[in-house]
Structures are given as structure tokens and as C-alpha cells.
PDB file of C-alpha atoms in Angstrom:
ATOM      1  CA  ALA A   1     -10.445  55.480  23.066  1.00 32.00           C
ATOM      2  CA  SER A   2      -7.791  55.325  25.754  1.00 28.00           C
ATOM      3  CA  ALA A   3      -4.695  53.096  25.547  1.00 34.00           C
ATOM      4  CA  ALA A   4      -6.090  50.940  28.146  1.00 35.00           C
ATOM      5  CA  THR A   5      -9.365  50.482  26.354  1.00 35.00           C
ATOM      6  CA  GLN A   6      -7.597  49.606  23.353  1.00 44.00           C
ATOM      7  CA  ALA A   7      -5.352  47.005  25.190  1.00 50.00           C
ATOM      8  CA  ASN A   8      -8.438  45.383  26.659  1.00 63.00           C
ATOM      9  CA  SER A   9     -10.640  45.419  23.477  1.00 79.00           C
ATOM     10  CA  GLU A  10     -11.528  41.884  22.241  1.00 83.00           C
ATOM     11  CA  LYS A  11      -9.606  40.899  18.899  1.00 84.00           C
ATOM     12  CA  GLU A  12     -10.769  38.673  15.880  1.00 85.00           C
ATOM     13  CA  LEU A  13      -9.526  35.227  16.684  1.00 87.00           C
ATOM     14  CA  VAL A  14      -7.286  33.672  13.849  1.00 91.00           C
ATOM     15  CA  LYS A  15      -6.183  30.238  14.698  1.00 94.00           C
ATOM     16  CA  ASP A  16      -5.600  26.644  13.881  1.00 94.00           C
ATOM     17  CA  GLU A  17      -5.420  23.519  16.058  1.00 93.00           C
ATOM     18  CA  THR A  18      -3.970  20.128  16.029  1.00 95.00           C
ATOM     19  CA  VAL A  19      -5.479  17.253  18.102  1.00 95.00           C
ATOM     20  CA  TYR A  20      -2.946  14.728  19.587  1.00 96.00           C
ATOM     21  CA  ALA A  21      -3.649  11.413  21.149  1.00 96.00           C
ATOM     22  CA  ASN A  22      -1.446   8.985  23.065  1.00 95.00           C
ATOM     23  CA  LEU A  23      -2.564   5.419  22.492  1.00 96.00           C
ATOM     24  CA  ASN A  24      -1.770   2.465  24.287  1.00 95.00           C
ATOM     25  CA  ALA A  25       0.072  -0.653  22.751  1.00 94.00           C
ATOM     26  CA  ASP A  26      -3.269  -2.080  21.866  1.00 95.00           C
ATOM     27  CA  GLY A  27      -4.749   1.048  20.159  1.00 95.00           C
ATOM     28  CA  SER A  28      -6.789   2.200  22.995  1.00 95.00           C
ATOM     29  CA  ILE A  29      -6.897   5.886  23.875  1.00 95.00           C
ATOM     30  CA  GLN A  30      -4.742   6.921  26.777  1.00 94.00           C
ATOM     31  CA  LYS A  31      -4.998  10.675  26.655  1.00 94.00           C
ATOM     32  CA  ILE A  32      -6.016  13.341  24.027  1.00 96.00           C
ATOM     33  CA  TYR A  33      -4.816  17.087  24.220  1.00 96.00           C
ATOM     34  CA  VAL A  34      -5.182  19.926  21.748  1.00 97.00           C
ATOM     35  CA  VAL A  35      -2.461  22.423  20.560  1.00 97.00           C
ATOM     36  CA  ASN A  36      -3.812  25.674  19.708  1.00 97.00           C
ATOM     37  CA  ARG A  37      -2.037  28.241  17.445  1.00 96.00           C
ATOM     38  CA  ILE A  38      -3.437  31.804  17.555  1.00 95.00           C
ATOM     39  CA  GLU A  39      -2.250  34.822  15.614  1.00 93.00           C
ATOM     40  CA  THR A  40      -2.032  37.798  17.876  1.00 92.00           C
ATOM     41  CA  PRO A  41      -0.727  40.597  15.748  1.00 91.00           C
ATOM     42  CA  GLU A  42      -2.256  43.380  17.909  1.00 91.00           C
ATOM     43  CA  GLN A  43      -2.793  44.499  21.463  1.00 90.00           C
ATOM     44  CA  GLY A  44      -5.834  43.290  22.925  1.00 91.00           C
ATOM     45  CA  VAL A  45      -7.799  40.417  24.350  1.00 93.00           C
ATOM     46  CA  TYR A  46      -8.116  37.091  22.190  1.00 94.00           C
ATOM     47  CA  LYS A  47     -10.794  34.667  23.166  1.00 94.00           C
ATOM     48  CA  ASP A  48     -10.826  31.054  22.424  1.00 95.00           C
ATOM     49  CA  TYR A  49     -13.293  28.374  23.613  1.00 94.00           C
ATOM     50  CA  GLY A  50     -12.759  24.877  24.676  1.00 93.00           C
ATOM     51  CA  ASN A  51     -13.626  22.392  27.461  1.00 92.00           C
ATOM     52  CA  TYR A  52     -10.279  21.621  28.824  1.00 95.00           C
ATOM     53  CA  SER A  53      -9.386  20.215  32.196  1.00 94.00           C
ATOM     54  CA  ALA A  54      -6.218  21.773  31.970  1.00 95.00           C
ATOM     55  CA  VAL A  55      -4.642  24.747  29.916  1.00 96.00           C
ATOM     56  CA  LEU A  56      -0.817  25.183  29.421  1.00 96.00           C
ATOM     57  CA  ASN A  57       0.750  28.188  27.595  1.00 96.00           C
ATOM     58  CA  LEU A  58       3.434  26.773  25.333  1.00 95.00           C
ATOM     59  CA  SER A  59       4.600  30.410  24.437  1.00 91.00           C
ATOM     60  CA  GLY A  60       5.344  31.919  27.640  1.00 90.00           C
ATOM     61  CA  ARG A  61       4.465  32.243  31.410  1.00 91.00           C
ATOM     62  CA  GLN A  62       1.225  34.205  30.887  1.00 91.00           C
ATOM     63  CA  GLN A  63      -1.906  32.551  32.564  1.00 94.00           C
ATOM     64  CA  PRO A  64      -5.175  32.768  30.771  1.00 95.00           C
ATOM     65  CA  ILE A  65      -8.651  34.029  32.387  1.00 95.00           C
ATOM     66  CA  ILE A  66     -10.798  30.862  32.204  1.00 95.00           C
ATOM     67  CA  ALA A  67     -14.564  31.249  32.643  1.00 95.00           C
ATOM     68  CA  GLY A  68     -16.447  28.068  31.712  1.00 92.00           C
ATOM     69  CA  ASP A  69     -15.287  26.986  28.226  1.00 93.00           C
ATOM     70  CA  GLU A  70     -14.255  30.735  27.492  1.00 95.00           C
ATOM     71  CA  ILE A  71     -10.399  31.200  27.383  1.00 96.00           C
ATOM     72  CA  SER A  72      -8.980  34.840  27.304  1.00 95.00           C
ATOM     73  CA  TRP A  73      -5.537  35.706  26.376  1.00 94.00           C
ATOM     74  CA  GLN A  74      -3.943  39.110  26.519  1.00 91.00           C
ATOM     75  CA  LYS A  75      -1.303  39.585  23.633  1.00 84.00           C
ATOM     76  CA  ALA A  76       2.245  38.588  24.534  1.00 77.00           C
ATOM     77  CA  ASN A  77       3.704  37.333  21.301  1.00 81.00           C
ATOM     78  CA  GLU A  78       3.053  37.649  17.615  1.00 87.00           C
ATOM     79  CA  VAL A  79       1.718  33.941  17.792  1.00 93.00           C
ATOM     80  CA  LEU A  80       0.496  32.323  20.884  1.00 94.00           C
ATOM     81  CA  TYR A  81       0.488  28.495  21.310  1.00 96.00           C
ATOM     82  CA  TYR A  82      -1.092  26.684  24.092  1.00 97.00           C
ATOM     83  CA  GLN A  83      -2.247  23.318  24.984  1.00 97.00           C
ATOM     84  CA  GLY A  84      -5.592  22.174  26.242  1.00 96.00           C
ATOM     85  CA  GLN A  85      -6.034  18.734  28.155  1.00 96.00           C
ATOM     86  CA  LEU A  86      -9.155  17.035  27.296  1.00 94.00           C
ATOM     87  CA  ASP A  87     -10.804  14.703  29.879  1.00 89.00           C
ATOM     88  CA  GLN A  88     -12.457  12.618  27.090  1.00 88.00           C
ATOM     89  CA  GLY A  89     -12.558  12.620  23.234  1.00 90.00           C
ATOM     90  CA  GLU A  90     -13.062  10.458  20.160  1.00 93.00           C
ATOM     91  CA  LEU A  91     -10.860   9.923  17.130  1.00 95.00           C
ATOM     92  CA  PRO A  92     -12.371   9.396  13.449  1.00 96.00           C
ATOM     93  CA  PHE A  93     -11.345   5.753  13.799  1.00 97.00           C
ATOM     94  CA  ASP A  94     -10.895   2.981  16.224  1.00 97.00           C
ATOM     95  CA  PHE A  95      -7.718   1.178  16.248  1.00 97.00           C
ATOM     96  CA  ALA A  96      -6.972  -2.432  17.469  1.00 97.00           C
ATOM     97  CA  LEU A  97      -3.387  -3.773  17.427  1.00 97.00           C
ATOM     98  CA  GLU A  98      -2.371  -7.431  18.400  1.00 97.00           C
ATOM     99  CA  TYR A  99       1.097  -8.716  18.730  1.00 96.00           C
ATOM    100  CA  ARG A 100       2.419 -12.361  18.118  1.00 96.00           C
ATOM    101  CA  LEU A 101       5.835 -13.694  18.718  1.00 95.00           C
ATOM    102  CA  ASN A 102       6.249 -17.218  17.093  1.00 95.00           C
ATOM    103  CA  SER A 103       2.329 -17.399  16.682  1.00 95.00           C
ATOM    104  CA  THR A 104       1.908 -16.612  20.171  1.00 96.00           C
ATOM    105  CA  ILE A 105      -0.012 -13.631  21.602  1.00 96.00           C
ATOM    106  CA  VAL A 106       2.480 -11.290  23.432  1.00 95.00           C
ATOM    107  CA  ASN A 107       2.831  -7.930  25.122  1.00 93.00           C
ATOM    108  CA  PRO A 108       5.219  -6.079  22.980  1.00 91.00           C
ATOM    109  CA  GLN A 109       7.065  -4.581  25.898  1.00 90.00           C
ATOM    110  CA  GLU A 110       7.705  -8.084  27.272  1.00 91.00           C
ATOM    111  CA  ALA A 111       8.920  -9.325  23.899  1.00 92.00           C
ATOM    112  CA  VAL A 112      11.746  -6.681  23.725  1.00 93.00           C
ATOM    113  CA  GLY A 113      15.097  -8.319  22.896  1.00 93.00           C
ATOM    114  CA  LYS A 114      13.687 -11.675  21.950  1.00 94.00           C
ATOM    115  CA  SER A 115      14.165 -13.495  18.650  1.00 95.00           C
ATOM    116  CA  GLY A 116      11.789 -15.108  16.372  1.00 96.00           C
ATOM    117  CA  THR A 117       8.838 -14.384  13.863  1.00 97.00           C
ATOM    118  CA  PHE A 118       6.983 -11.306  14.972  1.00 96.00           C
ATOM    119  CA  ALA A 119       3.627 -10.313  13.570  1.00 97.00           C
ATOM    120  CA  ILE A 120       1.460  -7.259  14.302  1.00 97.00           C
ATOM    121  CA  THR A 121      -2.299  -7.476  13.355  1.00 97.00           C
ATOM    122  CA  ILE A 122      -3.883  -3.910  12.522  1.00 97.00           C
ATOM    123  CA  LYS A 123      -7.654  -3.485  12.621  1.00 97.00           C
ATOM    124  CA  ILE A 124      -9.116  -0.057  11.611  1.00 96.00           C
ATOM    125  CA  GLU A 125     -12.820   0.697  11.948  1.00 96.00           C
ATOM    126  CA  PRO A 126     -14.741   3.913  11.726  1.00 96.00           C
ATOM    127  CA  ASN A 127     -15.625   5.227  15.085  1.00 96.00           C
ATOM    128  CA  PRO A 128     -19.397   5.404  15.660  1.00 95.00           C
ATOM    129  CA  LYS A 129     -18.876   7.640  18.688  1.00 95.00           C
ATOM    130  CA  ALA A 130     -17.157  10.135  16.597  1.00 94.00           C
ATOM    131  CA  LYS A 131     -18.949  13.248  14.934  1.00 93.00           C
ATOM    132  CA  SER A 132     -20.030  12.150  11.536  1.00 93.00           C
ATOM    133  CA  TYR A 133     -18.137  14.980   9.723  1.00 94.00           C
ATOM    134  CA  PHE A 134     -14.795  13.547  10.969  1.00 94.00           C
ATOM    135  CA  ARG A 135     -15.829  10.072  10.643  1.00 93.00           C
ATOM    136  CA  GLU A 136     -16.961  10.441   7.091  1.00 93.00           C
ATOM    137  CA  ASN A 137     -14.246  12.900   5.951  1.00 95.00           C
ATOM    138  CA  TYR A 138     -10.895  11.916   7.206  1.00 95.00           C
ATOM    139  CA  VAL A 139      -8.438   9.293   6.080  1.00 95.00           C
ATOM    140  CA  ALA A 140      -6.022   7.593   8.481  1.00 95.00           C
ATOM    141  CA  GLN A 141      -2.488   6.467   7.881  1.00 95.00           C
ATOM    142  CA  ILE A 142      -0.608   4.204  10.128  1.00 96.00           C
ATOM    143  CA  GLN A 143       3.251   4.336   9.941  1.00 96.00           C
ATOM    144  CA  ILE A 144       5.359   1.504  11.500  1.00 96.00           C
ATOM    145  CA  PRO A 145       9.358   1.918  11.475  1.00 95.00           C
ATOM    146  CA  LEU A 146      11.436  -1.165  11.266  1.00 95.00           C
ATOM    147  CA  HIS A 147      15.174  -1.239  11.818  1.00 93.00           C
ATOM    148  CA  LEU A 148      16.631  -3.217   8.975  1.00 93.00           C
ATOM    149  CA  GLU A 149      19.616  -4.355  11.030  1.00 92.00           C
ATOM    150  CA  THR A 150      17.517  -6.452  13.309  1.00 92.00           C
ATOM    151  CA  VAL A 151      14.767  -7.589  11.163  1.00 94.00           C
ATOM    152  CA  SER A 152      14.391  -9.591   7.846  1.00 95.00           C
ATOM    153  CA  ASN A 153      11.867 -11.430   5.633  1.00 96.00           C
ATOM    154  CA  ILE A 154       9.429  -8.386   5.825  1.00 95.00           C
ATOM    155  CA  LEU A 155       5.880  -9.498   4.640  1.00 96.00           C
ATOM    156  CA  ALA A 156       3.562  -6.497   4.504  1.00 95.00           C
ATOM    157  CA  PRO A 157       0.744  -6.758   2.106  1.00 95.00           C
ATOM    158  CA  GLY A 158      -1.397  -3.670   1.518  1.00 94.00           C
ATOM    159  CA  ALA A 159       1.469  -1.554   2.763  1.00 95.00           C
ATOM    160  CA  THR A 160       3.825   1.125   0.872  1.00 93.00           C
ATOM    161  CA  SER A 161       7.315   1.001   2.063  1.00 93.00           C
ATOM    162  CA  VAL A 162       9.852   3.780   2.308  1.00 92.00           C
ATOM    163  CA  ILE A 163      13.551   2.963   3.220  1.00 92.00           C
ATOM    164  CA  ALA A 164      15.698   5.916   4.730  1.00 92.00           C
ATOM    165  CA  GLY A 165      19.074   4.847   5.969  1.00 90.00           C
ATOM    166  CA  LYS A 166      18.563   1.680   7.960  1.00 92.00           C
ATOM    167  CA  THR A 167      14.956   2.182   8.492  1.00 93.00           C
ATOM    168  CA  ALA A 168      11.945   0.819   6.683  1.00 94.00           C
ATOM    169  CA  THR A 169       8.736   2.884   7.252  1.00 95.00           C
ATOM    170  CA  LEU A 170       5.500   0.561   6.437  1.00 95.00           C
ATOM    171  CA  ALA A 171       2.539   2.779   5.741  1.00 96.00           C
ATOM    172  CA  TYR A 172      -1.128   1.504   5.958  1.00 96.00           C
ATOM    173  CA  THR A 173      -4.117   3.659   4.945  1.00 94.00           C
ATOM    174  CA  ALA A 174      -8.099   3.629   5.515  1.00 94.00           C
ATOM    175  CA  LEU A 175     -10.217   5.735   3.752  1.00 94.00           C
ATOM    176  CA  PRO A 176     -13.177   7.612   5.316  1.00 94.00           C
ATOM    177  CA  GLY A 177     -15.670   5.143   6.391  1.00 91.00           C
ATOM    178  CA  GLN A 178     -13.656   2.105   5.439  1.00 91.00           C
ATOM    179  CA  LYS A 179     -12.862  -0.968   7.445  1.00 94.00           C
ATOM    180  CA  ALA A 180      -9.503  -2.395   7.103  1.00 95.00           C
ATOM    181  CA  SER A 181      -7.374  -5.195   8.523  1.00 96.00           C
ATOM    182  CA  TYR A 182      -3.585  -5.706   8.099  1.00 96.00           C
ATOM    183  CA  ILE A 183      -0.867  -8.233   9.127  1.00 97.00           C
ATOM    184  CA  LEU A 184       2.708  -7.085   9.076  1.00 97.00           C
ATOM    185  CA  GLN A 185       5.243 -10.057   9.799  1.00 97.00           C
ATOM    186  CA  PHE A 186       8.816 -10.112   9.779  1.00 97.00           C
ATOM    187  CA  ASP A 187      11.729 -12.135  11.437  1.00 97.00           C
ATOM    188  CA  THR A 188      13.769 -10.638  14.152  1.00 94.00           C
ATOM    189  CA  LYS A 189      16.993 -11.463  15.849  1.00 91.00           C
ATOM    190  CA  GLU A 190      16.600  -8.854  18.700  1.00 91.00           C
ATOM    191  CA  PHE A 191      12.931  -7.421  18.630  1.00 92.00           C
ATOM    192  CA  GLU A 192      12.689  -3.581  19.197  1.00 90.00           C
ATOM    193  CA  LEU A 193       9.953  -1.432  17.759  1.00 91.00           C
ATOM    194  CA  ASP A 194       9.832   2.492  17.887  1.00 92.00           C
ATOM    195  CA  SER A 195       6.508   4.306  18.360  1.00 92.00           C
ATOM    196  CA  ILE A 196       3.913   3.694  15.956  1.00 95.00           C
ATOM    197  CA  SER A 197       2.522   7.013  14.544  1.00 95.00           C
ATOM    198  CA  ILE A 198      -1.036   7.515  13.110  1.00 96.00           C
ATOM    199  CA  SER A 199      -2.158  10.549  11.152  1.00 95.00           C
ATOM    200  CA  CYS A 200      -5.727  11.424  10.642  1.00 95.00           C
ATOM    201  CA  ILE A 201      -6.298  14.233   8.033  1.00 93.00           C
ATOM    202  CA  PRO A 202      -9.143  15.589   5.869  1.00 92.00           C
ATOM    203  CA  PHE A 203      -9.605  13.786   2.577  1.00 86.00           C
ATOM    204  CA  ASP A 204     -11.271  15.427  -0.420  1.00 72.00           C
ATOM    205  CA  ALA A 205     -12.186  12.697  -3.025  1.00 63.00           C
ATOM    206  CA  SER A 206     -13.625  15.341  -5.505  1.00 62.00           C
ATOM    207  CA  SER A 207     -10.218  16.357  -6.212  1.00 56.00           C
ATOM    208  CA  PHE A 208      -9.622  12.908  -7.666  1.00 52.00           C
ATOM    209  CA  LEU A 209     -12.810  13.238  -9.762  1.00 53.00           C
ATOM    210  CA  SER A 210     -12.724  16.835 -11.114  1.00 52.00           C
ATOM    211  CA  PHE A 211     -11.199  15.808 -14.516  1.00 51.00           C
ATOM    212  CA  ASP A 212     -12.442  17.075 -17.876  1.00 56.00           C
ATOM    213  CA  ALA A 213     -13.554  14.008 -19.931  1.00 50.00           C
ATOM    214  CA  SER A 214     -13.001  16.014 -23.299  1.00 56.00           C
ATOM    215  CA  ASP A 215      -9.314  16.405 -22.295  1.00 59.00           C
ATOM    216  CA  ILE A 216      -9.134  12.868 -21.833  1.00 51.00           C
ATOM    217  CA  LYS A 217     -10.761  11.956 -25.147  1.00 52.00           C
ATOM    218  CA  SER A 218      -8.293  14.478 -26.786  1.00 58.00           C
ATOM    219  CA  GLY A 219      -5.503  12.752 -25.245  1.00 56.00           C
ATOM    220  CA  PHE A 220      -6.402   9.310 -26.538  1.00 48.00           C
ATOM    221  CA  ASN A 221      -6.875  10.823 -30.054  1.00 55.00           C
ATOM    222  CA  GLN A 222      -3.268  12.290 -29.748  1.00 56.00           C
ATOM    223  CA  LEU A 223      -2.173   8.806 -28.605  1.00 52.00           C
ATOM    224  CA  ALA A 224      -3.874   6.948 -31.361  1.00 49.00           C
ATOM    225  CA  GLY A 225      -2.226   9.358 -34.134  1.00 51.00           C
ATOM    226  CA  GLY A 226       1.035   9.125 -32.494  1.00 51.00           C
ATOM    227  CA  LEU A 227       0.858   5.080 -32.735  1.00 47.00           C
ATOM    228  CA  ASP A 228      -0.265   5.672 -36.363  1.00 49.00           C
ATOM    229  CA  GLN A 229       2.976   7.646 -37.135  1.00 50.00           C
ATOM    230  CA  LEU A 230       5.001   5.162 -35.130  1.00 47.00           C
ATOM    231  CA  ALA A 231       3.797   2.397 -37.127  1.00 47.00           C
ATOM    232  CA  GLY A 232       4.178   4.039 -40.598  1.00 45.00           C
ATOM    233  CA  GLY A 233       7.845   5.153 -39.617  1.00 41.00           C
ATOM    234  CA  SER A 234       8.586   1.517 -38.894  1.00 37.00           C
TER     235      SER A 234
END
């Protein structure tokens, strides 16, 4: 085959993708886009598929050839990254957030710089419009960062907390198909809030259940034997 034929030959696609969503302060969807990573080790044409309203090459200036939902790329780098904009899409969960300052519902942007007791109510529900695979197999984690210099008296039932420097990050988790509701409350002398981040990732419950009962029984027997020895030694 000629060099030109080899350069234009279609190559096997090895890729992964990450879906990003920008949400409004109340948890509703603002926009969704997909970042695709394609391995391009050899010369040739790499074809991907997606119903995108816009395509942006993140690895260079090369423009793809688009025909319907078919997106063709000529090799340019060892790895190609590109972004696809979706007109519409669904997440595995629906999120609803409500903000209160001194028990009064507020717009969080309008509360910046104010003092008082601030509360965030977070509601998480499986999205009935999402494909069943994602709805039934993905776990959601919400992370809320708080600046310890401006907040105190944090009440966060149901959350795990990690403190790094002057920031406390509260994390809430919802399992696949689970409804959850949380209230985060704190006092603030000057309200501010960094971006809230939400991660939806695959969850394999079988990994927690794949234990060997005989190993557990053996462990208990060893524990009992060790206690007998401890008692005898005492």
C-alpha cells in the first residue's frame, strides 16, 4: 500500500471520556460537555462518534471532519484531546440546593459578605430521565469547601470532613438509586463560598461482598484462642 493510503487508513479507536456539567446555584443544569481522550500512536484516521453541537480540539489547531455523528481525526499527536458540547443531557442524579441566612431563603450571590447563621439544604434523587445503567450503577459525592477563617460552629450531620490548612471540606455521598437529604449549617462573620463540586463515578457493590466466610470463621477462631491465652497469662 502507498504511504498516502496508509496515512488515510482507519485506525482502531482506544479512548476514554469524562462528562462535565456546570450547574446553577440551585443544582439545575447549565451546560454539559464531554472531554474525549483518544490514543493516536500511528498515522491514520481515527473515527469517534457523538451528537455534539460544537467540537473543540484541545490538543492543537487541527479541525475534524464531521459527518452527522461521525467525527474523524487525522493523527497529529500521540494523544488527542477534544471537547464536545452537548445541547442536552442527563446526569445519574438530580440535585437541588437551597440556601438560608438567619432562616430566610436567600440567593447565595446576594449573601456574599453578610454575617449570620447560614444553612445549605442538599437534596439528591435518582434521575428518572437518565439511562438506567448510570442511574443504577453510579454513586454521587458532593464536596463543599468552607474557609475556617470566616466560619464557626459547623453542623454537618451525615458528612465526612477533611481539613487541609485553613479549609474544611465537607463530603456527602449518595449510593446508586438512593434518595438523600442533608443540611449543612455554620455561623459566618463574612459569608463566602467556593465552588461546590460533585463527582459521579461507577460503584461496584460486589467488591464489598466478595469475602470468604471460611476466612472470617478462621479469624474468629484465632481471636478466641488469643483471648484464652491472654486470660491464662493474666
